[in-house]
Short mmCIF file of C-alpha atoms and ligand atoms in Angstrom, two decimals:
data_model
loop_
_atom_site.label_atom_id
_atom_site.label_comp_id
_atom_site.label_asym_id
_atom_site.label_seq_id
_atom_site.Cartn_x
_atom_site.Cartn_y
_atom_site.Cartn_z
CA UNK A 133 0.00 0.00 0.00
CA UNK A 134 1.46 3.37 -0.93
CA UNK A 135 2.60 5.66 1.87
CA UNK A 136 0.55 8.51 0.47
CA UNK A 137 -2.81 6.89 1.21
CA UNK A 138 -1.72 6.09 4.78
CA UNK A 139 -1.10 9.78 5.54
CA UNK A 140 -3.57 11.87 7.47
CA UNK A 141 -4.92 14.96 5.75
CA UNK A 142 -2.74 17.11 8.05
CA UNK A 143 0.40 15.20 7.02
CA UNK A 144 -0.57 15.23 3.36
CA UNK A 145 -1.24 18.96 3.55
CA UNK A 146 2.24 19.56 4.91
CA UNK A 147 3.93 17.44 2.24
CA UNK A 148 1.97 19.25 -0.45
CA UNK A 149 2.93 22.59 1.03
CA UNK A 150 6.59 21.60 1.20
CA UNK A 151 6.47 20.44 -2.41
CA UNK A 152 7.44 16.86 -1.45
CA UNK A 153 4.47 15.52 -3.36
CA UNK A 154 2.01 17.05 -5.80
CA UNK A 155 -1.74 17.00 -5.58
CA UNK A 156 -1.82 15.03 -8.82
CA UNK A 157 0.30 12.31 -7.18
CA UNK A 158 -1.83 12.33 -4.03
CA UNK A 159 -5.05 12.18 -6.04
CA UNK A 160 -3.71 9.45 -8.33
CA UNK A 161 -2.68 7.35 -5.31
CA UNK A 162 -6.22 7.50 -3.96
CA UNK A 163 -7.76 6.79 -7.37
CA UNK A 164 -5.47 3.74 -7.61
CA UNK A 165 -6.59 2.60 -4.19
CA UNK A 166 -10.23 2.99 -5.19
CA UNK A 167 -9.55 0.97 -8.34
CA UNK A 168 -7.89 -1.75 -6.24
CA UNK A 169 -10.42 -2.15 -3.43
CA UNK A 170 -13.72 -0.50 -4.23
CA UNK A 171 -15.13 -3.47 -6.12
CA UNK A 172 -15.08 -5.16 -2.70
CA UNK A 173 -15.94 -2.20 -0.45
CA UNK A 174 -18.33 -0.28 -2.73
CA UNK A 175 -17.85 2.96 -0.85
CA UNK A 176 -18.30 5.05 -4.01
CA UNK A 177 -21.33 5.50 -6.22
CA UNK A 178 -19.37 7.72 -8.56
CA UNK A 179 -15.65 8.42 -8.98
CA UNK A 180 -14.94 11.95 -10.15
CA UNK A 181 -13.51 11.95 -13.67
CA UNK A 182 -12.41 15.57 -13.14
CA UNK A 183 -10.36 14.86 -10.00
CA UNK A 184 -6.94 14.84 -11.66
CA UNK A 185 -7.68 18.06 -13.55
CA UNK A 186 -8.72 19.73 -10.28
CA UNK A 187 -5.51 18.47 -8.67
CA UNK A 188 -3.38 19.78 -11.55
CA UNK A 189 -5.06 23.16 -11.16
CA UNK A 190 -4.12 23.30 -7.46
CA UNK A 191 -0.54 22.28 -8.29
CA UNK A 192 -0.39 25.15 -10.80
CA UNK A 193 -1.73 27.63 -8.28
CA UNK A 194 0.80 26.48 -5.72
CA UNK A 195 3.60 26.71 -8.29
CA UNK A 196 2.48 30.29 -8.99
CA UNK A 197 3.12 31.10 -5.34
CA UNK A 198 -0.50 31.40 -4.20
CA UNK A 199 -1.12 31.12 -0.48
CA UNK A 200 -3.39 28.08 -0.19
CA UNK A 201 -5.30 26.56 2.71
CA UNK A 202 -3.46 24.01 4.95
CA UNK A 203 -5.25 21.13 3.25
CA UNK A 204 -5.29 22.43 -0.34
CA UNK A 205 -4.67 19.59 -2.77
CA UNK A 206 -5.96 16.88 -0.39
CA UNK A 207 -8.65 14.56 -1.83
CA UNK A 208 -12.14 14.54 -0.34
CA UNK A 209 -14.95 11.99 -0.65
CA UNK A 210 -18.47 13.48 -0.64
CA UNK A 211 -21.62 11.79 0.61
CA UNK A 212 -24.11 11.58 -2.23
CA UNK A 213 -26.68 13.54 -0.19
CA UNK A 214 -24.69 16.70 -1.08
CA UNK A 215 -25.37 18.15 -4.49
CA UNK A 216 -22.54 18.75 -6.94
CA UNK A 217 -22.48 20.33 -10.38
CA UNK A 218 -19.83 18.08 -11.90
CA UNK A 219 -21.03 14.68 -10.67
CA UNK A 220 -24.46 13.10 -10.22
CA UNK A 221 -26.21 13.37 -6.85
CA UNK A 222 -28.66 10.57 -6.09
CA UNK A 223 -28.98 10.48 -2.28
CA UNK A 224 -28.81 6.70 -2.74
CA UNK A 225 -32.17 6.66 -4.56
CA UNK A 226 -33.31 5.46 -7.98
CA UNK A 227 -35.62 8.44 -8.16
CA UNK A 228 -32.57 10.70 -8.59
CA UNK A 229 -30.48 8.38 -10.77
CA UNK A 230 -28.13 10.49 -12.91
CA UNK A 231 -29.43 13.79 -11.45
CA UNK A 232 -27.05 16.70 -12.04
CA UNK A 233 -27.52 19.72 -9.81
CA UNK A 234 -27.27 23.23 -11.25
CA UNK A 235 -25.41 24.35 -8.11
CA UNK A 236 -22.96 23.02 -5.53
CA UNK A 237 -23.93 22.52 -1.90
CA UNK A 238 -22.31 25.30 0.16
CA UNK A 239 -20.00 22.79 1.89
CA UNK A 240 -18.86 21.49 -1.50
CA UNK A 241 -18.31 25.02 -2.82
CA UNK A 242 -16.27 25.85 0.29
CA UNK A 243 -14.26 22.63 -0.06
CA UNK A 244 -13.45 23.48 -3.67
CA UNK A 245 -12.54 27.05 -2.72
CA UNK A 246 -10.12 25.69 -0.10
CA UNK A 247 -8.48 23.56 -2.80
CA UNK A 248 -9.80 20.17 -1.70
CA UNK A 249 -10.08 17.68 -4.55
CA UNK A 250 -13.53 16.08 -4.92
CA UNK A 251 -12.72 12.39 -5.37
CA UNK A 252 -16.23 11.09 -5.83
CA UNK A 253 -19.66 10.58 -4.29
CA UNK A 254 -20.13 8.02 -1.56
CA UNK A 255 -22.80 5.41 -1.02
CA UNK A 256 -25.57 5.85 1.55
CA UNK A 257 -28.91 4.51 2.66
CA UNK A 258 -31.60 5.92 0.41
CA UNK A 259 -32.31 9.53 1.45
CA UNK A 260 -30.13 8.87 4.54
CA UNK A 261 -32.70 6.51 6.08
CA UNK A 262 -30.89 3.64 7.76
CA UNK A 263 -27.99 2.47 9.89
CA UNK A 264 -26.28 -0.01 7.58
CA UNK A 265 -26.15 1.41 4.01
CA UNK A 266 -28.15 -1.67 2.99
CA UNK A 267 -31.04 0.60 2.05
CA UNK A 268 -29.03 2.13 -0.81
CA UNK A 269 -30.76 1.57 -4.14
CA UNK A 270 -27.31 0.82 -5.56
CA UNK A 271 -26.32 -2.08 -3.30
CA UNK A 272 -24.64 -2.06 0.11
CA UNK A 273 -21.22 -0.84 1.15
CA UNK A 274 -19.08 -3.31 3.10
CA UNK A 275 -17.04 -2.70 6.24
CA UNK A 276 -13.29 -2.73 5.49
CA UNK A 277 -12.71 -4.51 8.82
CA UNK A 278 -14.83 -7.46 7.68
CA UNK A 279 -16.51 -7.47 4.29
CA UNK A 280 -19.42 -9.52 5.61
CA UNK A 281 -20.35 -6.72 7.99
CA UNK A 282 -22.12 -3.39 7.60
CA UNK A 283 -20.16 -0.10 7.59
CA UNK A 284 -22.91 1.67 9.49
CA UNK A 285 -25.35 4.11 7.99
CA UNK A 286 -26.62 6.10 6.51
CA UNK A 287 -23.13 7.37 5.66
CA UNK A 288 -21.47 3.96 5.37
CA UNK A 289 -19.81 4.96 2.10
CA UNK A 290 -17.96 7.95 3.54
CA UNK A 291 -16.84 6.01 6.64
CA UNK A 292 -15.74 2.96 4.64
CA UNK A 293 -13.85 5.14 2.11
CA UNK A 294 -11.86 6.73 4.93
CA UNK A 295 -11.33 3.44 6.80
CA UNK A 296 -10.17 1.65 3.63
CA UNK A 297 -7.69 4.45 2.83
CA UNK A 298 -9.60 5.36 -0.33
CA UNK A 299 -9.85 8.97 0.90
CA UNK A 300 -8.23 10.83 3.80
CA UNK A 301 -11.27 13.05 4.32
CA UNK A 302 -14.98 12.68 3.73
CA UNK A 303 -18.19 14.61 4.23
CA UNK A 304 -21.22 13.07 5.87
CA UNK A 305 -24.63 14.11 7.14
CA UNK A 306 -26.12 13.24 10.51
CA UNK A 307 -29.85 13.34 11.21
CA UNK A 308 -29.89 10.74 13.94
CA UNK A 309 -26.36 9.37 13.93
CA UNK A 310 -25.37 8.86 10.29
CA UNK A 311 -21.90 10.34 10.81
CA UNK A 312 -21.20 9.02 14.32
CA UNK A 313 -22.52 5.45 14.09
CA UNK A 314 -20.58 4.66 10.87
CA UNK A 315 -17.50 6.14 12.57
CA UNK A 316 -18.09 3.80 15.53
CA UNK A 317 -18.24 0.62 13.43
CA UNK A 318 -15.33 1.49 11.13
CA UNK A 319 -12.75 2.84 13.58
CA UNK A 320 -12.96 6.40 12.25
CA UNK A 321 -13.75 9.86 13.62
CA UNK A 322 -17.09 11.56 12.93
CA UNK A 323 -18.57 14.83 14.11
CA UNK A 324 -22.12 16.15 14.08
CA UNK A 325 -21.70 19.90 14.55
CA UNK A 326 -24.07 22.14 16.50
CA UNK A 327 -27.32 22.57 14.56
CA UNK A 328 -26.75 25.60 12.35
CA UNK A 329 -22.96 25.41 12.56
CA UNK A 330 -22.49 24.01 9.07
CA UNK A 331 -24.64 24.97 6.10
CA UNK A 332 -27.38 22.60 4.95
CA UNK A 333 -27.78 24.44 1.64
CA UNK A 334 -27.56 21.78 -1.06
CA UNK A 335 -27.84 18.88 1.37
CA UNK A 336 -30.82 16.88 0.10
CA UNK A 337 -33.15 17.22 3.08
CA UNK A 338 -34.22 14.25 5.18
CA UNK A 339 -35.56 15.98 8.32
CA UNK A 340 -34.68 19.66 8.24
CA UNK A 341 -34.82 20.28 12.00
CA UNK A 342 -32.36 17.42 12.63
CA UNK A 343 -30.01 17.30 9.60
CA UNK A 344 -26.45 18.50 9.97
CA UNK A 345 -23.41 18.10 7.69
CA UNK A 346 -20.03 17.22 9.18
CA UNK A 347 -16.56 15.68 8.77
CA UNK A 348 -15.59 11.98 8.61
CA UNK A 349 -11.86 11.38 9.04
CA UNK A 350 -9.18 9.18 10.60
CA UNK A 351 -8.03 11.70 13.23
CA UNK A 352 -9.60 14.42 15.34
CA UNK A 353 -7.19 17.01 13.91
CA UNK A 354 -8.23 16.14 10.35
CA UNK A 355 -11.87 16.58 11.32
CA UNK A 356 -11.03 20.01 12.73
CA UNK A 357 -9.20 21.01 9.56
CA UNK A 358 -12.20 20.01 7.43
CA UNK A 359 -14.71 21.61 9.81
CA UNK A 360 -12.75 24.90 9.59
CA UNK A 361 -13.23 24.78 5.80
CA UNK A 362 -16.93 23.89 5.63
CA UNK A 363 -18.33 25.61 8.73
CA UNK A 364 -19.60 29.09 9.47
CA UNK A 365 -22.48 31.33 8.55
CA UNK A 366 -24.21 30.83 5.22
CA UNK A 367 -26.92 33.34 4.23
CA UNK A 368 -28.39 30.67 1.91
CA UNK A 369 -29.37 28.51 4.92
CA UNK A 370 -32.07 30.19 7.02
CA UNK A 371 -31.09 28.08 10.06
CA UNK A 372 -27.38 28.93 9.82
CA UNK A 373 -25.95 30.49 12.98
CA UNK A 374 -24.48 33.91 12.33
CA UNK A 375 -21.48 33.85 14.59
CA UNK A 376 -17.70 33.58 14.69
CA UNK A 377 -16.42 30.08 15.37
CA UNK A 378 -12.98 29.35 16.79
CA UNK A 379 -10.57 27.21 14.75
CA UNK A 380 -11.45 23.57 15.39
CA UNK A 381 -8.04 22.45 14.14
CA UNK A 382 -6.45 24.70 16.77
CA UNK A 383 -8.77 23.18 19.40
CA UNK A 384 -7.69 19.67 18.34
CA UNK A 385 -4.01 20.66 18.55
CA UNK A 386 -4.56 22.12 21.99
CA UNK A 387 -6.40 18.98 23.09
CA UNK A 388 -3.60 16.70 21.93
CA UNK A 389 -1.37 18.11 24.67
CA UNK A 390 -3.61 16.23 27.15
CA UNK A 391 -3.83 19.12 29.62
CA UNK A 392 -7.54 19.60 28.97
CA UNK A 393 -8.44 16.38 30.78
CA UNK A 394 -7.28 17.75 34.11
CA UNK A 395 -10.40 18.69 36.07
CA UNK A 396 -12.70 17.98 33.12
CA UNK A 397 -16.11 16.83 34.36
CA UNK A 398 -17.36 13.93 32.23
CA UNK A 399 -21.02 12.99 32.67
CA UNK A 400 -22.14 9.39 32.42
CA UNK A 401 -25.89 8.82 32.09
CA UNK A 402 -27.42 6.77 34.89
CA UNK A 403 -30.35 5.67 32.71
CA UNK A 404 -28.01 4.04 30.17
CA UNK A 405 -26.87 0.90 32.03
CA UNK A 406 -24.22 -1.45 30.66
CA UNK A 407 -26.88 -4.09 30.15
CA UNK A 408 -28.07 -2.20 27.08
CA UNK A 409 -24.74 -2.63 25.32
CA UNK A 410 -22.70 -5.49 23.86
CA UNK A 411 -20.23 -6.45 26.65
CA UNK A 412 -17.21 -5.60 24.49
CA UNK A 413 -18.66 -2.15 23.75
CA UNK A 414 -19.35 -1.42 27.43
CA UNK A 415 -15.88 -2.64 28.42
CA UNK A 416 -14.17 -0.43 25.85
CA UNK A 417 -16.24 2.54 27.04
CA UNK A 418 -15.22 2.04 30.67
CA UNK A 419 -11.58 1.55 29.68
CA UNK A 420 -11.64 4.94 27.94
CA UNK A 421 -13.27 6.58 30.95
CA UNK A 422 -10.60 5.01 33.17
CA UNK A 423 -7.89 6.45 30.95
CA UNK A 424 -9.45 9.91 31.17
CA UNK A 425 -9.75 9.60 34.92
CA UNK A 426 -6.08 8.65 35.14
CA UNK A 427 -5.30 11.92 33.37
CA UNK A 428 -7.28 13.96 35.87
CA UNK A 429 -10.85 13.89 34.54
CA UNK A 430 -13.69 13.50 36.98
CA UNK A 431 -16.42 11.00 36.05
CA UNK A 432 -19.80 12.24 37.28
CA UNK A 433 -23.04 10.27 37.19
CA UNK A 434 -25.83 12.38 35.76
CA UNK A 435 -29.50 11.76 35.12
CA UNK A 436 -31.07 12.22 31.70
CA UNK A 437 -34.41 10.50 32.27
CA UNK A 438 -35.84 11.30 28.83
CA UNK A 439 -32.80 10.24 26.82
CA UNK A 440 -34.26 6.75 26.36
CA UNK A 441 -37.42 8.16 24.71
CA UNK A 442 -35.33 9.76 21.99
CA UNK A 443 -35.75 6.94 19.48
CA UNK A 444 -39.55 6.93 19.86
CA UNK A 445 -39.85 10.71 19.48
CA UNK A 446 -37.38 10.70 16.57
CA UNK A 447 -39.38 8.11 14.63
CA UNK A 448 -42.39 10.43 14.68
CA UNK A 449 -40.60 13.72 14.02
CA UNK A 450 -38.27 12.37 11.33
CA UNK A 451 -40.94 10.63 9.20
CA UNK A 452 -43.20 13.67 9.54
CA UNK A 453 -40.53 16.00 8.18
CA UNK A 454 -39.30 13.44 5.64
CA UNK A 455 -42.77 12.85 4.18
CA UNK A 456 -43.02 16.58 3.60
CA UNK A 457 -39.48 17.00 2.25
CA UNK A 458 -39.84 14.07 -0.16
CA UNK A 459 -43.09 15.41 -1.62
CA UNK A 460 -40.95 17.36 -4.10
CA UNK A 461 -40.03 14.10 -5.88
CA UNK A 462 -43.20 14.31 -7.90
CA UNK A 463 -42.00 13.19 -11.38
CA UNK A 464 -42.20 16.80 -12.60
CA UNK A 465 -39.35 18.71 -11.02
CA UNK A 466 -36.58 16.18 -10.43
CA UNK A 467 -35.24 12.92 -11.77
CA UNK A 468 -37.26 9.85 -12.67
CA UNK A 469 -40.59 9.93 -14.50
CA UNK A 470 -42.57 6.74 -15.10
CA UNK A 471 -45.55 7.13 -17.44
CA UNK A 472 -48.02 4.26 -17.25
CA UNK A 473 -49.74 3.00 -20.46
CA UNK A 474 -53.08 4.37 -21.57
CA UNK A 475 -54.19 7.88 -20.75
CA UNK A 476 -52.59 8.44 -17.35
CA UNK A 477 -53.52 11.45 -15.24
CA UNK A 478 -50.87 13.56 -13.50
CA UNK A 479 -51.65 11.60 -10.32
CA UNK A 480 -51.12 8.29 -12.17
CA UNK A 481 -47.69 9.44 -13.37
CA UNK A 482 -46.76 10.72 -9.94
CA UNK A 483 -47.81 7.55 -8.21
CA UNK A 484 -46.12 5.22 -10.74
CA UNK A 485 -42.93 7.28 -10.45
CA UNK A 486 -42.88 7.20 -6.65
CA UNK A 487 -43.78 3.51 -6.63
CA UNK A 488 -40.83 2.72 -8.92
CA UNK A 489 -38.38 5.30 -7.62
CA UNK A 490 -38.57 4.88 -3.84
CA UNK A 491 -37.37 1.83 -1.93
CA UNK A 492 -39.25 0.07 0.89
CA UNK A 493 -37.71 1.99 3.81
CA UNK A 494 -38.51 5.35 2.20
CA UNK A 495 -42.10 4.26 1.57
CA UNK A 496 -42.40 3.02 5.14
CA UNK A 497 -41.33 6.39 6.52
CA UNK A 498 -43.52 8.40 4.17
CA UNK A 499 -46.52 6.37 5.33
CA UNK A 500 -45.51 6.76 8.99
CA UNK A 501 -45.00 10.50 8.54
CA UNK A 502 -48.24 11.25 6.72
CA UNK A 503 -50.11 9.19 9.31
CA UNK A 504 -48.47 11.01 12.23
CA UNK A 505 -49.35 14.36 10.66
CA UNK A 506 -52.90 13.55 9.68
CA UNK A 507 -55.87 15.38 11.21
CA UNK A 508 -56.94 13.75 14.43
CA UNK A 509 -53.55 12.17 15.09
CA UNK A 510 -51.34 15.24 14.93
CA UNK A 511 -51.56 16.10 18.65
CA UNK A 512 -51.34 12.50 19.81
CA UNK A 513 -48.23 11.67 17.79
CA UNK A 514 -46.34 14.63 16.34
CA UNK A 515 -47.36 16.98 19.18
CA UNK A 516 -46.33 14.49 21.87
CA UNK A 517 -43.04 13.79 20.15
CA UNK A 518 -42.26 17.51 20.11
CA UNK A 519 -42.93 17.64 23.85
CA UNK A 520 -40.54 14.76 24.44
CA UNK A 521 -38.01 16.65 22.34
CA UNK A 522 -38.30 19.60 24.71
CA UNK A 523 -37.88 17.32 27.73
CA UNK A 524 -34.68 15.89 26.22
CA UNK A 525 -33.39 19.42 25.63
CA UNK A 526 -34.09 20.20 29.30
CA UNK A 527 -32.27 17.03 30.37
CA UNK A 528 -29.23 18.29 28.46
CA UNK A 529 -29.51 21.80 29.94
CA UNK A 530 -29.62 20.36 33.46
CA UNK A 531 -26.77 17.93 32.79
CA UNK A 532 -24.50 20.64 31.39
CA UNK A 533 -24.92 22.57 34.64
CA UNK A 534 -23.05 19.72 36.29
CA UNK A 535 -20.59 18.49 33.65
CA UNK A 536 -18.49 19.78 30.75
CA UNK A 537 -19.20 16.89 28.40
CA UNK A 538 -21.43 13.82 28.41
CA UNK A 539 -19.92 10.47 27.35
CA UNK A 540 -21.74 7.43 25.97
CA UNK A 541 -20.80 4.48 23.78
CA UNK A 542 -21.49 5.65 20.21
CA UNK A 543 -23.77 2.67 19.46
CA UNK A 544 -25.04 -0.44 21.27
CA UNK A 545 -23.05 -3.04 19.29
CA UNK A 546 -20.11 -3.37 16.95
CA UNK A 547 -20.71 -3.83 13.20
CA UNK A 548 -23.40 -6.42 12.63
CA UNK A 549 -23.57 -8.76 9.66
CA UNK A 550 -25.09 -7.72 6.35
CA UNK A 551 -28.67 -8.98 6.26
CA UNK A 552 -28.92 -9.35 10.02
CA UNK A 553 -31.32 -6.46 10.70
CA UNK A 554 -32.58 -5.48 7.28
CA UNK A 555 -35.96 -7.19 7.78
CA UNK A 556 -36.44 -5.87 11.30
CA UNK A 557 -36.88 -2.07 11.19
CA UNK A 558 -37.16 -1.75 14.97
CA UNK A 559 -33.80 -3.46 15.54
CA UNK A 560 -32.29 -1.18 12.89
CA UNK A 561 -33.81 1.91 14.56
CA UNK A 562 -32.52 0.97 18.01
CA UNK A 563 -28.95 1.34 16.74
CA UNK A 564 -29.26 5.06 17.13
CA UNK A 565 -30.22 5.01 20.79
CA UNK A 566 -27.26 7.09 21.94
CA UNK A 567 -26.80 9.33 18.87
CA UNK A 568 -30.39 10.55 18.29
CA UNK A 569 -30.75 12.76 21.42
CA UNK A 570 -28.04 15.13 20.15
CA UNK A 571 -30.01 15.76 16.96
CA UNK A 572 -33.23 16.29 18.89
CA UNK A 573 -31.49 18.85 21.11
CA UNK A 574 -29.29 20.42 18.42
CA UNK A 575 -26.11 19.87 20.41
CA UNK A 576 -22.80 18.75 18.87
CA UNK A 577 -21.45 15.20 19.16
CA UNK A 578 -18.22 13.45 18.23
CA UNK A 579 -17.42 9.76 17.93
CA UNK A 580 -13.79 8.73 18.16
CA UNK A 581 -12.39 5.17 18.09
CA UNK A 582 -11.95 3.82 21.64
CA UNK A 583 -10.43 0.47 20.67
CA UNK A 584 -11.45 -3.00 19.62
CA UNK A 585 -14.17 -4.94 21.42
CA UNK A 586 -12.70 -7.77 23.47
CA UNK A 587 -15.52 -10.11 22.44
CA UNK A 588 -15.31 -9.83 18.64
CA UNK A 589 -12.24 -7.74 17.83
CA UNK A 590 -14.23 -5.09 15.95
CA UNK A 591 -13.94 -1.30 16.37
CA UNK A 592 -15.84 0.56 19.07
CA UNK A 593 -16.42 4.30 19.32
CA UNK A 594 -16.94 6.59 22.28
CA UNK A 595 -19.25 9.57 21.89
CA UNK A 596 -18.88 12.94 23.60
CA UNK A 597 -21.64 15.55 23.64
CA UNK A 598 -21.25 19.22 24.53
CA UNK A 599 -23.61 22.19 24.85
CA UNK A 600 -24.69 23.91 21.64
CA UNK A 601 -21.93 26.09 20.12
CA UNK A 602 -19.24 24.29 22.16
CA UNK A 603 -17.99 22.14 19.27
CA UNK A 604 -14.42 23.23 20.05
CA UNK A 605 -14.70 21.51 23.42
CA UNK A 606 -15.38 18.22 21.62
CA UNK A 607 -12.26 18.68 19.52
CA UNK A 608 -10.16 19.35 22.62
CA UNK A 609 -11.55 16.39 24.57
CA UNK A 610 -11.58 14.06 21.55
CA UNK A 611 -7.97 14.87 20.66
CA UNK A 612 -6.88 14.43 24.28
CA UNK A 613 -8.42 10.96 24.56
CA UNK A 614 -7.19 10.07 21.08
CA UNK A 615 -3.63 10.90 22.12
CA UNK A 616 -3.95 8.92 25.36
CA UNK A 617 -5.37 5.91 23.51
CA UNK A 618 -2.67 6.05 20.85
CA UNK A 619 -0.10 5.65 23.63
CA UNK A 620 -1.82 2.43 24.73
CA UNK A 621 -2.18 1.01 21.20
CA UNK A 622 0.74 -0.05 19.15
CA UNK A 623 0.15 2.49 16.36
CA UNK A 624 -3.14 3.80 14.93
CA UNK A 625 -6.19 1.57 15.34
CA UNK A 626 -6.77 1.36 11.60
CA UNK A 627 -3.34 -0.24 11.17
CA UNK A 628 -4.85 -3.23 12.93
CA UNK A 629 -7.59 -3.59 10.34
CA UNK A 630 -6.98 -6.61 8.17
CA UNK A 631 -5.83 -5.30 4.81
CA UNK A 632 -8.47 -5.79 2.19
CA UNK A 633 -6.24 -8.29 0.42
CA UNK A 634 -6.18 -10.39 3.58
CA UNK A 635 -9.93 -10.25 3.88
CA UNK A 636 -10.30 -11.44 0.31
CA UNK A 637 -7.90 -14.30 0.88
CA UNK A 638 -9.63 -15.29 4.07
CA UNK A 639 -13.02 -15.31 2.44
CA UNK A 640 -11.75 -17.27 -0.51
CA UNK A 641 -10.18 -19.74 1.92
CA UNK A 642 -13.53 -20.28 3.58
CA UNK A 643 -15.40 -20.82 0.35
N1 LIG B 844 -30.15 5.73 11.27
C1 LIG B 844 -30.96 6.88 11.45
C2 LIG B 844 -32.17 6.82 10.56
O1 LIG B 844 -32.34 5.82 9.95
C3 LIG B 844 -30.15 8.11 11.22
C4 LIG B 844 -30.12 8.55 9.83
C5 LIG B 844 -29.27 9.78 9.63
O2 LIG B 844 -28.62 10.26 10.53
N2 LIG B 844 -29.34 10.28 8.42
O3 LIG B 844 -32.93 7.72 10.48
#
């Protein structure tokens, strides 16, 4: 495996800056890696045919003496929920097959302006509905740690691309955990920023009050570098926060010194007992807490009594918003149109198109959402769910009076097998038990690798949550724990992942 693809974005940025390698070389190395492994992993729905030209352009600008961003020339994978002018954007759905957007999502425009090289569009559950990427209309992505297992979802493509060294950086979106849960099962870092911290303009909406775009990377510093590029006020997003954010890369660098753990109050939720988690996940979580305690952090038990109702409230609010957001796929304005034989009415065309273009999970949620919003049920379902949402927000407010961050395992289990939960929506939904409350409350969350589960040897993530607007705190704490964990591991966690070649050989051996 070439050294280039093993580098973090920060390292690659420095080498590019120093002129030790060119962006064309860096981009080519990642394209070669994609060509070598993506038939197995299927992280990408589309590989950008313009990537090398974009890289050459950055090399020219650098040669001309332009002052470029610290990660200019570094390749970036983009979740297919984000619209792009030069590559199709499908959101994992047949209804948008081949759709070319007339504009770039703000985060994509900012990435291009900072000199990042769009490498391609990554696979996802259709319209970001799912926790395994099995709901993609284009076939599942596989976990680079074990190709028989799921890479998480909905952003399994972005997480797998980063974990398989196909891209050093990726963009994801997180409505209920789609950045953090894939990070957990693939041994990568994922951040859901404060609601309003990163523009949603050009992110194909799932549930507008919950959606947030964020970084997927191999290190906390890389996430900070990418967040610095994509974040900040955007007048095109009416929910964008108009404020000055600190540098998240600087916060990560500060955190890596380890000093921040001294006196840090880390909240652990009483109502989330170990019994709800796979033993290896709970053990890894407690080991990380122990490490933080050894460095001076104080572990404080807190109560968040409504946290456990998050999933139930979410599965009313999300389908309600999704059913409304997806109404625009009406066979007229975007993508697919199916015209039945005979003399079809507009309604016939619309219904045939939606029947053919949407997969089963999308249909399930549209039905749930329209039901929850219908006259006579609105107060009982949607109204109640909104009240629970407020109670969860109050739980967070009370907790953050007592602690600086809250810690939880990022998900209940390690990566499950493909096919294991696909026919059981409730089991699939319960995956997001610990990630959903952050979306309901609008607070930021980070998942960083905490090690390998002792029971099955697969990656486990630890999640930290902070008050709204305190994303920098997550970078400091995440980088501090990351540094402490690195000292206990023998090199980065992802170095322990079986190489994809080994996985292939092993599977062939079994057959
Ligand atoms: N898995 C969750 C769901 O299916 C979260 C999705 C997301 O964050 N986009 O809704």
